[in-house]
Coordinates of C-alpha atoms in Angstrom, one line a residue:
Chain A
X758 CA 0.0 0.0 0.0
X759 CA 2.5 2.7 1.1
X760 CA 5.4 2.9 -1.3
X761 CA 8.7 3.1 0.5
X762 CA 9.7 6.2 -1.5
X763 CA 6.7 8.2 -0.2
X764 CA 7.5 10.4 2.7
X765 CA 5.6 9.3 5.8
X766 CA 3.4 12.2 6.7
X767 CA 3.9 11.8 10.5
X768 CA 5.0 9.4 13.1
X769 CA 2.2 7.4 14.8
X770 CA 3.9 7.1 18.1
X771 CA 6.4 9.1 20.1
X772 CA 8.7 7.3 22.5
X773 CA 9.5 9.7 25.3
X774 CA 12.6 8.6 27.3
X775 CA 12.0 10.9 30.2
X776 CA 15.1 9.9 32.1
X777 CA 17.9 7.3 32.2
X778 CA 17.7 7.1 36.0
X779 CA 16.4 3.8 37.2
X780 CA 16.5 1.8 40.4
X781 CA 17.0 -1.4 38.4
X782 CA 20.3 -2.5 36.7
X783 CA 19.0 -4.9 34.1
X784 CA 21.6 -6.6 32.1
X785 CA 19.6 -6.1 28.9
X786 CA 18.6 -2.5 29.3
X787 CA 17.8 -0.8 26.0
X788 CA 19.3 2.5 27.1
X789 CA 22.7 3.5 25.6
X790 CA 25.9 2.5 27.3
X791 CA 26.5 6.2 27.9
X792 CA 23.8 7.3 30.3
X793 CA 22.6 10.9 30.8
X794 CA 22.3 12.3 34.3
X795 CA 19.5 14.2 35.9
X796 CA 21.0 17.7 35.4
X797 CA 20.9 17.3 31.6
X798 CA 17.2 16.1 31.4
X799 CA 14.5 18.2 29.7
X800 CA 12.2 20.0 32.0
X801 CA 8.4 19.8 32.4
X802 CA 7.7 22.7 30.1
X803 CA 9.8 21.4 27.2
X804 CA 8.1 18.0 27.4
X805 CA 4.7 19.6 27.5
X806 CA 5.5 21.5 24.4
X807 CA 6.8 18.3 22.7
X808 CA 3.5 16.5 23.5
X809 CA 1.5 19.4 22.0
X810 CA 3.6 19.5 18.8
X811 CA 3.4 15.7 18.5
X812 CA -0.4 15.6 18.8
X813 CA -0.7 18.5 16.3
X814 CA 1.3 16.7 13.7
X815 CA -0.9 13.5 14.0
X816 CA 0.9 11.4 16.6
X817 CA -1.6 9.1 18.3
X818 CA 0.2 7.6 21.2
X819 CA 3.1 8.5 23.5
X820 CA 5.2 5.9 25.5
X821 CA 6.4 7.5 28.7
X822 CA 9.5 5.4 29.4
X823 CA 13.1 5.7 30.6
X824 CA 15.0 4.6 32.5
X825 CA 12.2 4.5 35.1
X826 CA 9.8 7.3 34.2
X827 CA 8.5 7.3 37.8
X828 CA 11.9 8.6 38.8
X829 CA 10.7 12.0 37.4
X830 CA 9.1 13.9 40.3
X831 CA 6.9 15.7 37.7
X832 CA 5.5 12.5 36.2
X833 CA 1.9 13.3 37.2
X834 CA 2.2 16.6 35.4
X835 CA 3.7 15.0 32.3
X836 CA 0.9 12.4 32.1
X837 CA -1.6 15.2 32.4
X838 CA 0.2 17.3 29.8
X839 CA 0.3 14.4 27.3
X840 CA -3.3 13.5 27.7
X841 CA -4.5 17.1 27.6
X842 CA -2.5 17.5 24.3
X843 CA -4.7 14.7 22.9
X844 CA -2.3 11.7 23.1
X845 CA -3.1 8.2 24.3
X846 CA -0.7 7.8 27.2
X847 CA 1.3 4.6 27.9
X848 CA 3.5 4.4 30.9
X849 CA 6.3 1.8 30.8
X850 CA 7.5 1.1 34.3
X851 CA 9.2 -1.3 36.7
X852 CA 6.6 -0.3 39.3
X853 CA 9.3 0.4 41.9
X854 CA 8.7 4.1 42.8
X855 CA 5.0 3.5 43.0
X856 CA 2.4 3.4 45.8
X857 CA -1.4 3.4 45.8
X858 CA -1.7 7.2 46.1
X859 CA 0.7 7.9 43.2
X860 CA -1.1 5.3 41.1
X861 CA -4.5 7.0 41.7
X862 CA -3.0 10.3 40.8
X863 CA -1.5 8.9 37.5
X864 CA -4.9 7.6 36.5
X865 CA -6.7 10.8 37.5
X866 CA -4.1 12.7 35.4
X867 CA -5.3 10.7 32.3
X868 CA -3.1 7.6 32.1
X869 CA -4.6 5.2 29.6
X870 CA -2.3 2.2 29.8
X871 CA 0.3 0.9 32.3
X872 CA 2.9 -1.6 31.2
X873 CA 4.6 -3.3 34.1
X874 CA 7.9 -5.0 33.4
X875 CA 8.8 -8.3 35.0
X876 CA 12.3 -9.8 35.0
X877 CA 10.9 -13.3 35.6
X878 CA 8.1 -15.1 37.5
X879 CA 10.3 -15.7 40.6
X880 CA 12.2 -13.5 43.0
X881 CA 15.6 -15.2 42.5
X882 CA 16.0 -14.8 38.7
X883 CA 14.4 -11.3 38.8
X884 CA 16.9 -10.2 41.4
X885 CA 19.9 -11.6 39.5
X886 CA 18.8 -10.0 36.2
X887 CA 17.9 -6.6 37.7
X888 CA 20.7 -6.5 40.3
X889 CA 18.2 -5.4 42.9
X890 CA 15.2 -6.8 44.9
X891 CA 12.1 -5.7 43.1
X892 CA 9.8 -8.7 42.5
X893 CA 7.8 -8.4 45.7
X894 CA 7.0 -4.8 45.0
X895 CA 5.8 -5.7 41.5
X896 CA 3.4 -8.3 43.1
X897 CA 2.1 -5.5 45.4
X898 CA 1.5 -3.3 42.3
X899 CA -0.5 -6.1 40.7
X900 CA -2.9 -6.1 43.7
X901 CA -3.3 -2.3 43.6
X902 CA -4.0 -2.5 39.8
X903 CA -7.0 -4.7 40.5
X904 CA -8.7 -1.7 42.2
X905 CA -8.4 0.8 39.3
X906 CA -9.7 1.2 35.8
X907 CA -6.7 1.3 33.4
X908 CA -5.4 -1.0 30.6
X909 CA -2.6 -3.2 32.0
X910 CA 0.1 -5.1 30.1
X911 CA 2.5 -7.4 31.9
X912 CA 5.8 -7.3 30.0
X913 CA 8.2 -10.2 30.5
X914 CA 11.7 -9.9 29.0
X915 CA 12.7 -13.3 27.9
X916 CA 16.2 -14.9 27.8
X917 CA 18.0 -18.2 28.5
X918 CA 17.6 -18.1 32.3
X919 CA 13.8 -17.5 32.3
X920 CA 12.5 -18.9 29.0
X921 CA 11.7 -22.2 30.7
X922 CA 9.4 -20.4 33.2
X923 CA 6.8 -19.0 30.7
X924 CA 4.0 -21.2 32.1
X925 CA 4.6 -19.5 35.5
X926 CA 4.6 -16.1 33.9
X927 CA 1.3 -16.9 32.2
X928 CA -0.2 -18.0 35.5
X929 CA 0.9 -14.7 37.0
X930 CA -0.8 -12.8 34.2
X931 CA -4.0 -14.8 34.7
X932 CA -4.0 -14.1 38.4
X933 CA -3.8 -10.3 37.6
X934 CA -6.2 -7.9 36.0
X935 CA -4.0 -7.5 32.9
X936 CA -5.7 -7.6 29.5
X937 CA -2.4 -8.0 27.6
X938 CA 0.8 -10.0 28.2
X939 CA 3.9 -9.4 26.2
X940 CA 6.8 -11.9 26.0
X941 CA 9.7 -10.0 24.4
X942 CA 12.9 -11.9 23.8
X943 CA 15.9 -9.7 24.4
X944 CA 17.2 -7.9 21.4
X945 CA 21.0 -7.6 21.2
X946 CA 22.2 -4.0 21.4
X947 CA 24.0 -2.0 24.1
X948 CA 23.9 -3.7 27.5
X949 CA 22.2 -6.8 26.1
X950 CA 24.9 -7.2 23.5
X951 CA 27.6 -7.0 26.2
X952 CA 25.7 -9.9 28.0
X953 CA 24.6 -11.8 24.9
X954 CA 26.5 -15.0 25.5
X955 CA 24.6 -15.6 28.7
X956 CA 21.2 -14.3 27.5
X957 CA 20.7 -16.1 24.2
X958 CA 18.4 -19.1 24.6
X959 CA 19.0 -22.4 22.8
X960 CA 17.0 -23.4 19.8
X961 CA 15.3 -26.2 21.8
X962 CA 14.3 -23.7 24.5
X963 CA 13.0 -21.3 21.9
X964 CA 10.9 -24.0 20.1
X965 CA 9.4 -25.1 23.4
X966 CA 8.5 -21.5 24.4
X967 CA 6.8 -20.9 21.1
X968 CA 4.6 -24.0 21.5
X969 CA 3.7 -22.8 25.0
X970 CA 2.9 -19.3 23.8
X971 CA 0.8 -20.4 20.8
X972 CA -1.3 -22.6 22.9
X973 CA -1.7 -19.8 25.5
X974 CA -2.9 -17.5 22.7
X975 CA -5.7 -19.9 21.9
X976 CA -6.5 -20.7 25.5
X977 CA -6.7 -17.1 26.6
X978 CA -8.4 -15.6 23.5
X979 CA -10.8 -12.9 24.5
X980 CA -9.3 -12.7 28.1
X981 CA -5.7 -11.8 27.7
X982 CA -4.0 -10.7 24.4
X983 CA -0.8 -12.7 24.4
X984 CA 2.0 -11.3 22.2
X985 CA 5.5 -12.4 21.7
X986 CA 8.7 -11.4 20.0
X987 CA 11.3 -14.1 19.1
X988 CA 15.0 -13.4 19.2
X989 CA 15.7 -12.4 15.6
X990 CA 19.0 -14.3 15.5
X991 CA 16.9 -17.4 15.1
X992 CA 14.6 -15.9 12.4
X993 CA 14.8 -16.5 8.7
X994 CA 14.1 -12.9 7.8
X995 CA 14.9 -9.7 9.8
X996 CA 12.3 -7.8 11.8
X997 CA 10.9 -4.6 10.2
X998 CA 12.8 -2.6 12.8
X999 CA 10.7 0.3 14.3
X1000 CA 8.3 -0.4 11.3
X1001 CA 11.0 1.0 9.0
X1002 CA 13.5 3.8 9.6
X1003 CA 11.7 7.2 10.0
X1004 CA 8.3 5.7 9.0
X1005 CA 6.2 5.3 12.2
X1006 CA 8.2 6.2 15.3
X1007 CA 10.2 9.0 16.8
X1008 CA 12.2 8.7 20.0
X1009 CA 13.2 11.6 22.2
X1010 CA 16.1 11.0 24.5
X1011 CA 16.2 12.5 28.1
X1012 CA 18.2 15.4 26.7
X1013 CA 16.0 16.1 23.7
X1014 CA 17.8 14.4 20.9
X1015 CA 15.3 13.1 18.3
X1016 CA 16.2 9.6 17.1
X1017 CA 14.6 7.1 14.6
X1018 CA 15.3 4.3 17.1
X1019 CA 16.7 3.5 20.6
X1020 CA 20.2 2.6 19.4
X1021 CA 20.6 5.0 16.5
X1022 CA 23.4 7.0 18.2
X1023 CA 25.8 4.1 17.7
X1024 CA 25.8 4.7 13.9
X1025 CA 28.8 6.8 13.0
X1026 CA 28.2 9.9 10.9
X1027 CA 24.6 10.5 11.8
X1028 CA 23.8 14.0 13.0
X1029 CA 20.8 14.2 15.4
X1030 CA 18.8 17.3 16.1
X1031 CA 17.5 18.5 19.4
X1032 CA 13.8 19.3 20.1
X1033 CA 15.0 22.4 22.0
X1034 CA 16.0 24.0 18.7
X1035 CA 13.8 22.7 16.0
X1036 CA 10.1 21.6 15.7
X1037 CA 9.2 17.9 15.6
X1038 CA 7.8 18.3 12.2
X1039 CA 10.9 19.9 10.8
X1040 CA 13.1 17.2 12.3
X1041 CA 10.8 14.4 11.0
X1042 CA 10.6 15.9 7.5
X1043 CA 14.1 17.2 6.9
X1044 CA 16.7 16.1 9.4
X1045 CA 19.5 14.1 7.8
X1046 CA 19.3 11.4 10.4
X1047 CA 15.7 10.6 9.7
X1048 CA 16.3 10.7 5.9
X1049 CA 19.4 8.5 6.0
X1050 CA 17.7 5.1 5.8
X1051 CA 14.2 6.1 4.8
X1052 CA 13.0 4.6 1.5
X1053 CA 15.2 2.3 -0.6
X1054 CA 17.9 4.5 -2.1
X1055 CA 20.5 3.5 0.5
X1056 CA 19.9 -0.3 0.1
X1057 CA 22.6 -2.7 -1.1
X1058 CA 22.1 -6.1 -2.6
X1059 CA 20.5 -8.4 -1.8
X1060 CA 17.9 -6.0 -0.3
X1061 CA 17.9 -3.6 -3.2
X1062 CA 16.1 -6.1 -5.5
X1063 CA 14.5 -8.3 -2.8
X1064 CA 10.7 -8.8 -2.9
X1065 CA 10.6 -8.4 0.9
X1066 CA 12.2 -4.9 1.0
X1067 CA 8.9 -3.2 1.6
X1068 CA 8.0 -5.7 4.4
X1069 CA 11.2 -5.6 6.5
X1070 CA 13.0 -2.6 5.0
X1071 CA 16.3 -4.5 5.1
X1072 CA 16.0 -5.2 8.9
X1073 CA 17.7 -3.3 11.6
X1074 CA 20.4 -0.7 10.7
X1075 CA 22.0 -0.8 14.2
X1076 CA 22.3 -4.6 14.1
X1077 CA 23.8 -4.4 10.6
X1078 CA 26.4 -2.1 12.0
X1079 CA 27.1 -4.1 15.1
X1080 CA 27.4 -7.5 13.3
X1081 CA 28.8 -6.6 9.9
X1082 CA 30.5 -3.2 10.5
X1083 CA 28.3 -1.5 7.9
X1084 CA 25.0 0.2 8.8
X1085 CA 23.9 0.1 5.2
X1086 CA 24.3 -3.7 4.8
X1087 CA 21.5 -6.3 4.9
X1088 CA 20.7 -7.1 8.5
X1089 CA 23.0 -10.2 9.1
X1090 CA 20.2 -12.1 10.7
X1091 CA 18.6 -12.4 7.3
X1092 CA 19.1 -15.8 5.7
X1093 CA 19.9 -14.0 2.4
X1094 CA 22.6 -11.8 4.0
X1095 CA 26.2 -12.4 2.9
X1096 CA 27.2 -12.0 6.6
X1097 CA 24.6 -14.5 8.0
X1098 CA 27.6 -16.8 8.9
X1099 CA 28.5 -14.5 11.8
X1100 CA 25.1 -15.0 13.4
X1101 CA 25.2 -18.8 12.7
X1102 CA 28.6 -18.9 14.5
X1103 CA 27.1 -17.2 17.5
X1104 CA 24.2 -19.6 17.6
X1105 CA 26.5 -22.6 17.2
X1106 CA 28.4 -21.5 20.3
X1107 CA 25.2 -21.3 22.3
X1108 CA 23.7 -24.5 21.0
X1109 CA 26.8 -26.7 20.9
X1110 CA 29.0 -25.2 23.6
X1111 CA 31.2 -28.4 23.8
X1112 CA 32.3 -28.1 20.2
X1113 CA 33.1 -24.4 20.2
X1114 CA 33.7 -22.8 23.6
X1115 CA 35.9 -24.1 26.4
X1116 CA 34.1 -22.1 29.1
X1117 CA 31.4 -23.9 31.0
X1118 CA 30.2 -20.9 32.8
X1119 CA 29.4 -17.7 31.0
X1120 CA 31.2 -14.4 31.6
X1121 CA 30.0 -12.3 34.6
X1122 CA 27.0 -10.0 34.1
X1123 CA 27.6 -6.4 33.1
X1124 CA 25.0 -4.4 35.0
X1125 CA 23.8 -1.0 33.9
X1126 CA 24.4 1.7 36.6
X1127 CA 22.0 4.3 37.8
X1128 CA 23.2 7.8 36.7
X1129 CA 23.2 10.6 39.2
Chain B
X30 CA -16.2 -17.0 19.8
X31 CA -19.6 -15.5 19.0
X32 CA -20.9 -12.9 21.5
X33 CA -24.1 -13.5 23.4
X34 CA -27.0 -11.6 21.8
X35 CA -28.3 -10.4 25.2
X36 CA -24.9 -9.3 26.6
X37 CA -23.9 -5.6 26.9
X38 CA -20.5 -4.9 25.2
X39 CA -18.5 -2.0 26.5
X40 CA -15.0 -0.7 25.8
X41 CA -12.4 -2.3 28.0
X42 CA -10.2 -0.2 30.3
X43 CA -7.7 1.8 28.3
X44 CA -9.8 1.6 25.1
X45 CA -11.4 4.8 23.9
X46 CA -12.4 6.7 20.8
X47 CA -9.9 9.3 19.4
X48 CA -9.6 11.5 16.4
X49 CA -6.7 12.3 14.2
X50 CA -6.7 14.3 10.9
X51 CA -10.5 14.0 10.7
X52 CA -10.1 10.2 11.1
X53 CA -11.9 8.5 14.0
X54 CA -9.9 5.8 15.6
X55 CA -10.2 3.3 18.5
X56 CA -7.2 3.7 20.7
X57 CA -5.9 0.8 22.8
X58 CA -2.6 -0.3 24.2
X59 CA 0.1 0.0 21.5
X60 CA -2.5 0.0 18.8
X61 CA -5.1 2.2 17.0
X62 CA -7.9 0.9 14.7
X63 CA -9.4 3.2 12.0
X64 CA -13.1 3.5 12.3
X65 CA -15.2 4.2 9.2
X66 CA -19.0 4.1 8.7
X67 CA -20.3 0.9 10.2
X68 CA -17.3 0.2 12.4
X69 CA -17.7 3.6 14.0
X70 CA -21.5 3.0 14.4
X71 CA -20.8 -0.3 16.2
X72 CA -18.1 1.0 18.5
X73 CA -20.2 4.1 19.5
X74 CA -22.8 1.6 20.7
X75 CA -20.4 -0.5 22.8
X76 CA -21.4 1.6 25.8
X77 CA -22.6 -1.1 28.3
X78 CA -26.2 0.0 27.7
X79 CA -26.9 -1.5 24.2
X80 CA -27.2 -5.3 23.9
X81 CA -25.6 -7.0 21.0
X82 CA -29.1 -7.6 19.6
X83 CA -30.0 -3.9 19.9
X84 CA -26.8 -2.9 18.1
X85 CA -27.7 -5.3 15.3
X86 CA -31.3 -3.9 15.0
X87 CA -30.2 -0.3 15.0
X88 CA -27.6 -0.9 12.3
X89 CA -30.0 -2.9 10.2
X90 CA -32.2 0.2 10.2
X91 CA -29.3 2.5 9.3
X92 CA -28.1 0.2 6.6
X93 CA -31.6 -0.7 5.4
X94 CA -30.4 -1.4 1.8
X95 CA -28.1 -4.1 3.0
X96 CA -29.2 -7.7 3.5
X97 CA -30.2 -7.9 7.3
X98 CA -28.6 -11.3 7.8
X99 CA -25.4 -9.9 6.3
X100 CA -25.4 -6.9 8.6
X101 CA -25.9 -9.3 11.6
X102 CA -23.0 -11.6 10.5
X103 CA -20.7 -8.6 9.9
X104 CA -21.4 -7.1 13.3
X105 CA -20.9 -10.4 15.2
X106 CA -17.6 -10.9 13.3
X107 CA -16.5 -7.4 14.1
X108 CA -17.4 -7.7 17.8
X109 CA -15.5 -11.0 18.0
X110 CA -12.5 -9.3 16.5
X111 CA -12.6 -6.5 19.0
X112 CA -12.9 -9.1 21.8
X113 CA -9.8 -10.9 20.5
X114 CA -8.0 -7.6 20.7
X115 CA -9.3 -7.3 24.3
X116 CA -11.0 -4.0 23.4
X117 CA -14.4 -5.1 24.8
X118 CA -15.9 -6.4 28.0
X119 CA -19.3 -8.1 27.9
X120 CA -21.6 -7.6 30.9

């Protein structure tokens, strides 16, 4: 329907990374390795202005995220500002800096949807992955959520050490008032890439989990919408990252840089613009970074002549850079990519450790810190 | 699953009507459905007061040129789709 050469008129969703501060230290955090501190964060007024601009240009939804968005003392004002601007307001939270009073205020301010992240179905694994004790608090939040009217998603980030506990996670979702449960396998950028060798599940684990999740989708139909994302290293074709570069989403960092995706800052040579100095519409339509991989002109073979190029847009630019050294290359997870061998070698090491790696235990976790 | 004719559908928590560039949409977690003509007429009646049967009767009147049985089937299919998305509760 939409030709890749046509300029997308506006993003559909805005991802507002309000802060990099977070009480958790998750080993797969999607924030960049270089975290921004509180002093450099945008203020309430600037965010309010961004939400108004976004709604005016046709954005439907905003994801208030971080870091931990509840680390912002002005979060109630920000929810109210986004809703008043006309946006559908999603809050993506660990639930840690939350109590019943604050929850009621968030909902009164216009929160539409709360997504609560879980590091597992049990305290031990959750504590190891997040480098902090947080699971019991999340269970308390689930009880408070039963008393209020808001859409609720439980988000489970999946990896080798918890992928065999999906039935327990489903049971947790069923015992809650959630209408949606998301099982998102870790994607390998930044912190997750640094910890990849301990996080990647085996193929047997993945196959079992997909069987479990497919049957849960049928069993829970009409009660809980079960969605899942597989690790793309195991896929035949790449994911249409962010729905295509500069096509559907715009991300604003805590300091106001406008990015086409979470990891875009790792790509050398891209110049990002700041919302403090230019309007969202100008950035979306004319900034070099948003234009760089929009459409098809930048593509190389095999993408350039591939029938799937308007479905997956050549996959993820950041992954192409990280695994092949060239951000314009075909995403190496694609079975048609000349560099697919690199991904296969990584999978071989995970699935047949005896033939490839001498180490029986993985490397130590690299935890993300909490910036000041 | 087919909704019960006497049940009262209403939008689930976090699902609401919105508007964007003169296009009505049904907003829900991480998703937005475009609403046009009949789909908008249906969603506007998912208010916890109309029964499924009443929604069908009213739309059969609005779309009186269409085959009534076809209107009924289309509405039941659409309500089932919305339920799959967890956009509706039935009381």
